[in-house]
């Protein structure tokens, strides 16, 4: 007779191991979203990323501190205030109103002036847009609804084969596993299915050129929008996202709009690499000490320790783009890091990483004389000493001459007025 499983002895069930008995390497790994929530704080909602923040992140790709904080959704402004180094960020009310008034002027009459400027510079062989250019309604409930409505409007406008102007569309871009909702000033759909991002800025364009730093910031911001549009275009038949964006600014010192074409392929590539790196913030988070948190409710000493545990790449340019820049600058100066003098200076100094080391090398106390950087510093120090010595000799001679003139002057002579 065959033996059935039920007739045999009961199976031996191994004792349940408690979580504390499981080796650390064998414990279930915490998901990225859970880990970032722990870093942010148990009761702190994630701070949404916008295009400005993503563009600033791409401008400093070597900063692990900003990558982790932005990936975790930490509000850097609140964190900087809790650390005692608040950043005086924000646009003045006057500049805000001026920018809104200029944008309204550009988009008046169904965007006729905007479409005219775009056709003059990026029209190609398509027929000129007329008053019948489509301006779809993009209103919906919540950012998710607006993003879905924008995607639908883009598909419908592309299928229609005409000009369409999307005013303040909502785009979604996945950042560190979470959606970031972005709102460009406008997106224009061409009859051939090409999509062009339009950036409207209130800084002037004088003699067909604008401030290079401001144009660069606008290009990085537009590159973020291009990346977000490419996700929609990938599932839209006949659609293509243009890598040339239209930058609209006031002409000279007037309020009349003018435009320039900016190629953002380089900025797009840099931003794409940085966002790919940002999606791997788990690698940075795993290297942090156990219990690290950036919850602003913690004591300043604990926050200081948490922030210091993540490497930063401070540069003076950070002051215009990051809320933690003043905190990082004070720490960089306290450590005597040459990065506080600027990226160009840092690049010229080679292996010398501190101001004290640079001064010691220039004085001949440290460094290899065969090192070109050390040799250049010592030569510069010698030239400076020679110039100061010559200046001291000239000053002494001038004082002697003045004293001789006073001695030879007749007594009682009236002083020169």
mmCIF file of N, CA, C and O in Angstrom, residues 20 23 88-89 107 134 184 234 246 262 304 339 341 364 369 376:
data_model
loop_
_atom_site.group_PDB
_atom_site.id
_atom_site.type_symbol
_atom_site.label_atom_id
_atom_site.label_comp_id
_atom_site.label_asym_id
_atom_site.label_seq_id
_atom_site.Cartn_x
_atom_site.Cartn_y
_atom_site.Cartn_z
ATOM 1 N N UNK A 20 15.476 40.665 13.903
ATOM 2 C CA UNK A 20 16.783 41.013 14.445
ATOM 3 C C UNK A 20 17.774 39.884 14.279
ATOM 4 O O UNK A 20 18.983 40.102 14.379
ATOM 5 N N UNK A 23 20.641 38.323 9.220
ATOM 6 C CA UNK A 23 21.807 39.166 8.932
ATOM 7 C C UNK A 23 21.406 40.400 8.147
ATOM 8 O O UNK A 23 20.489 40.379 7.331
ATOM 9 N N UNK A 88 18.133 84.753 0.813
ATOM 10 C CA UNK A 88 17.174 85.800 0.419
ATOM 11 C C UNK A 88 16.723 85.615 -1.024
ATOM 12 O O UNK A 88 17.021 86.420 -1.902
ATOM 13 N N UNK A 89 16.028 84.496 -1.282
ATOM 14 C CA UNK A 89 15.572 84.206 -2.630
ATOM 15 C C UNK A 89 14.193 84.813 -2.850
ATOM 16 O O UNK A 89 13.485 85.131 -1.912
ATOM 17 N N UNK A 107 1.007 87.287 -25.606
ATOM 18 C CA UNK A 107 -0.023 86.298 -25.906
ATOM 19 C C UNK A 107 -1.379 86.913 -26.242
ATOM 20 O O UNK A 107 -2.364 86.175 -26.390
ATOM 21 N N UNK A 134 -5.306 77.091 -33.619
ATOM 22 C CA UNK A 134 -6.009 76.464 -32.494
ATOM 23 C C UNK A 134 -5.385 76.880 -31.170
ATOM 24 O O UNK A 134 -4.157 76.958 -31.040
ATOM 25 N N UNK A 184 5.625 75.071 -18.869
ATOM 26 C CA UNK A 184 6.289 76.064 -19.719
ATOM 27 C C UNK A 184 5.347 77.213 -20.055
ATOM 28 O O UNK A 184 4.133 77.119 -19.883
ATOM 29 N N UNK A 234 6.929 60.522 -27.882
ATOM 30 C CA UNK A 234 7.289 59.130 -28.155
ATOM 31 C C UNK A 234 6.066 58.257 -28.389
ATOM 32 O O UNK A 234 6.173 57.211 -29.037
ATOM 33 N N UNK A 246 12.189 79.016 -28.752
ATOM 34 C CA UNK A 246 12.021 80.442 -29.048
ATOM 35 C C UNK A 246 12.069 81.221 -27.738
ATOM 36 O O UNK A 246 11.242 81.007 -26.845
ATOM 37 N N UNK A 262 17.215 79.661 -29.710
ATOM 38 C CA UNK A 262 18.273 79.103 -28.863
ATOM 39 C C UNK A 262 18.292 77.591 -29.051
ATOM 40 O O UNK A 262 17.269 76.925 -28.870
ATOM 41 N N UNK A 304 22.872 69.885 11.050
ATOM 42 C CA UNK A 304 24.217 70.207 10.566
ATOM 43 C C UNK A 304 25.011 68.935 10.285
ATOM 44 O O UNK A 304 25.697 68.816 9.266
ATOM 45 N N UNK A 339 37.441 76.081 -3.855
ATOM 46 C CA UNK A 339 36.205 76.170 -4.629
ATOM 47 C C UNK A 339 35.437 77.452 -4.332
ATOM 48 O O UNK A 339 34.674 77.929 -5.176
ATOM 49 N N UNK A 341 36.524 80.280 -4.309
ATOM 50 C CA UNK A 341 37.035 81.346 -5.162
ATOM 51 C C UNK A 341 36.526 81.243 -6.592
ATOM 52 O O UNK A 341 36.778 82.146 -7.396
ATOM 53 N N UNK A 364 56.988 78.958 -0.991
ATOM 54 C CA UNK A 364 58.093 78.009 -1.055
ATOM 55 C C UNK A 364 58.189 77.080 0.121
ATOM 56 O O UNK A 364 59.194 76.383 0.284
ATOM 57 N N UNK A 369 58.696 71.831 -6.567
ATOM 58 C CA UNK A 369 59.069 72.915 -7.498
ATOM 59 C C UNK A 369 58.889 72.541 -8.960
ATOM 60 O O UNK A 369 58.736 73.423 -9.812
ATOM 61 N N UNK A 376 54.356 78.321 -11.101
ATOM 62 C CA UNK A 376 53.659 79.546 -11.484
ATOM 63 C C UNK A 376 53.296 80.376 -10.257
ATOM 64 O O UNK A 376 53.405 81.612 -10.286
#
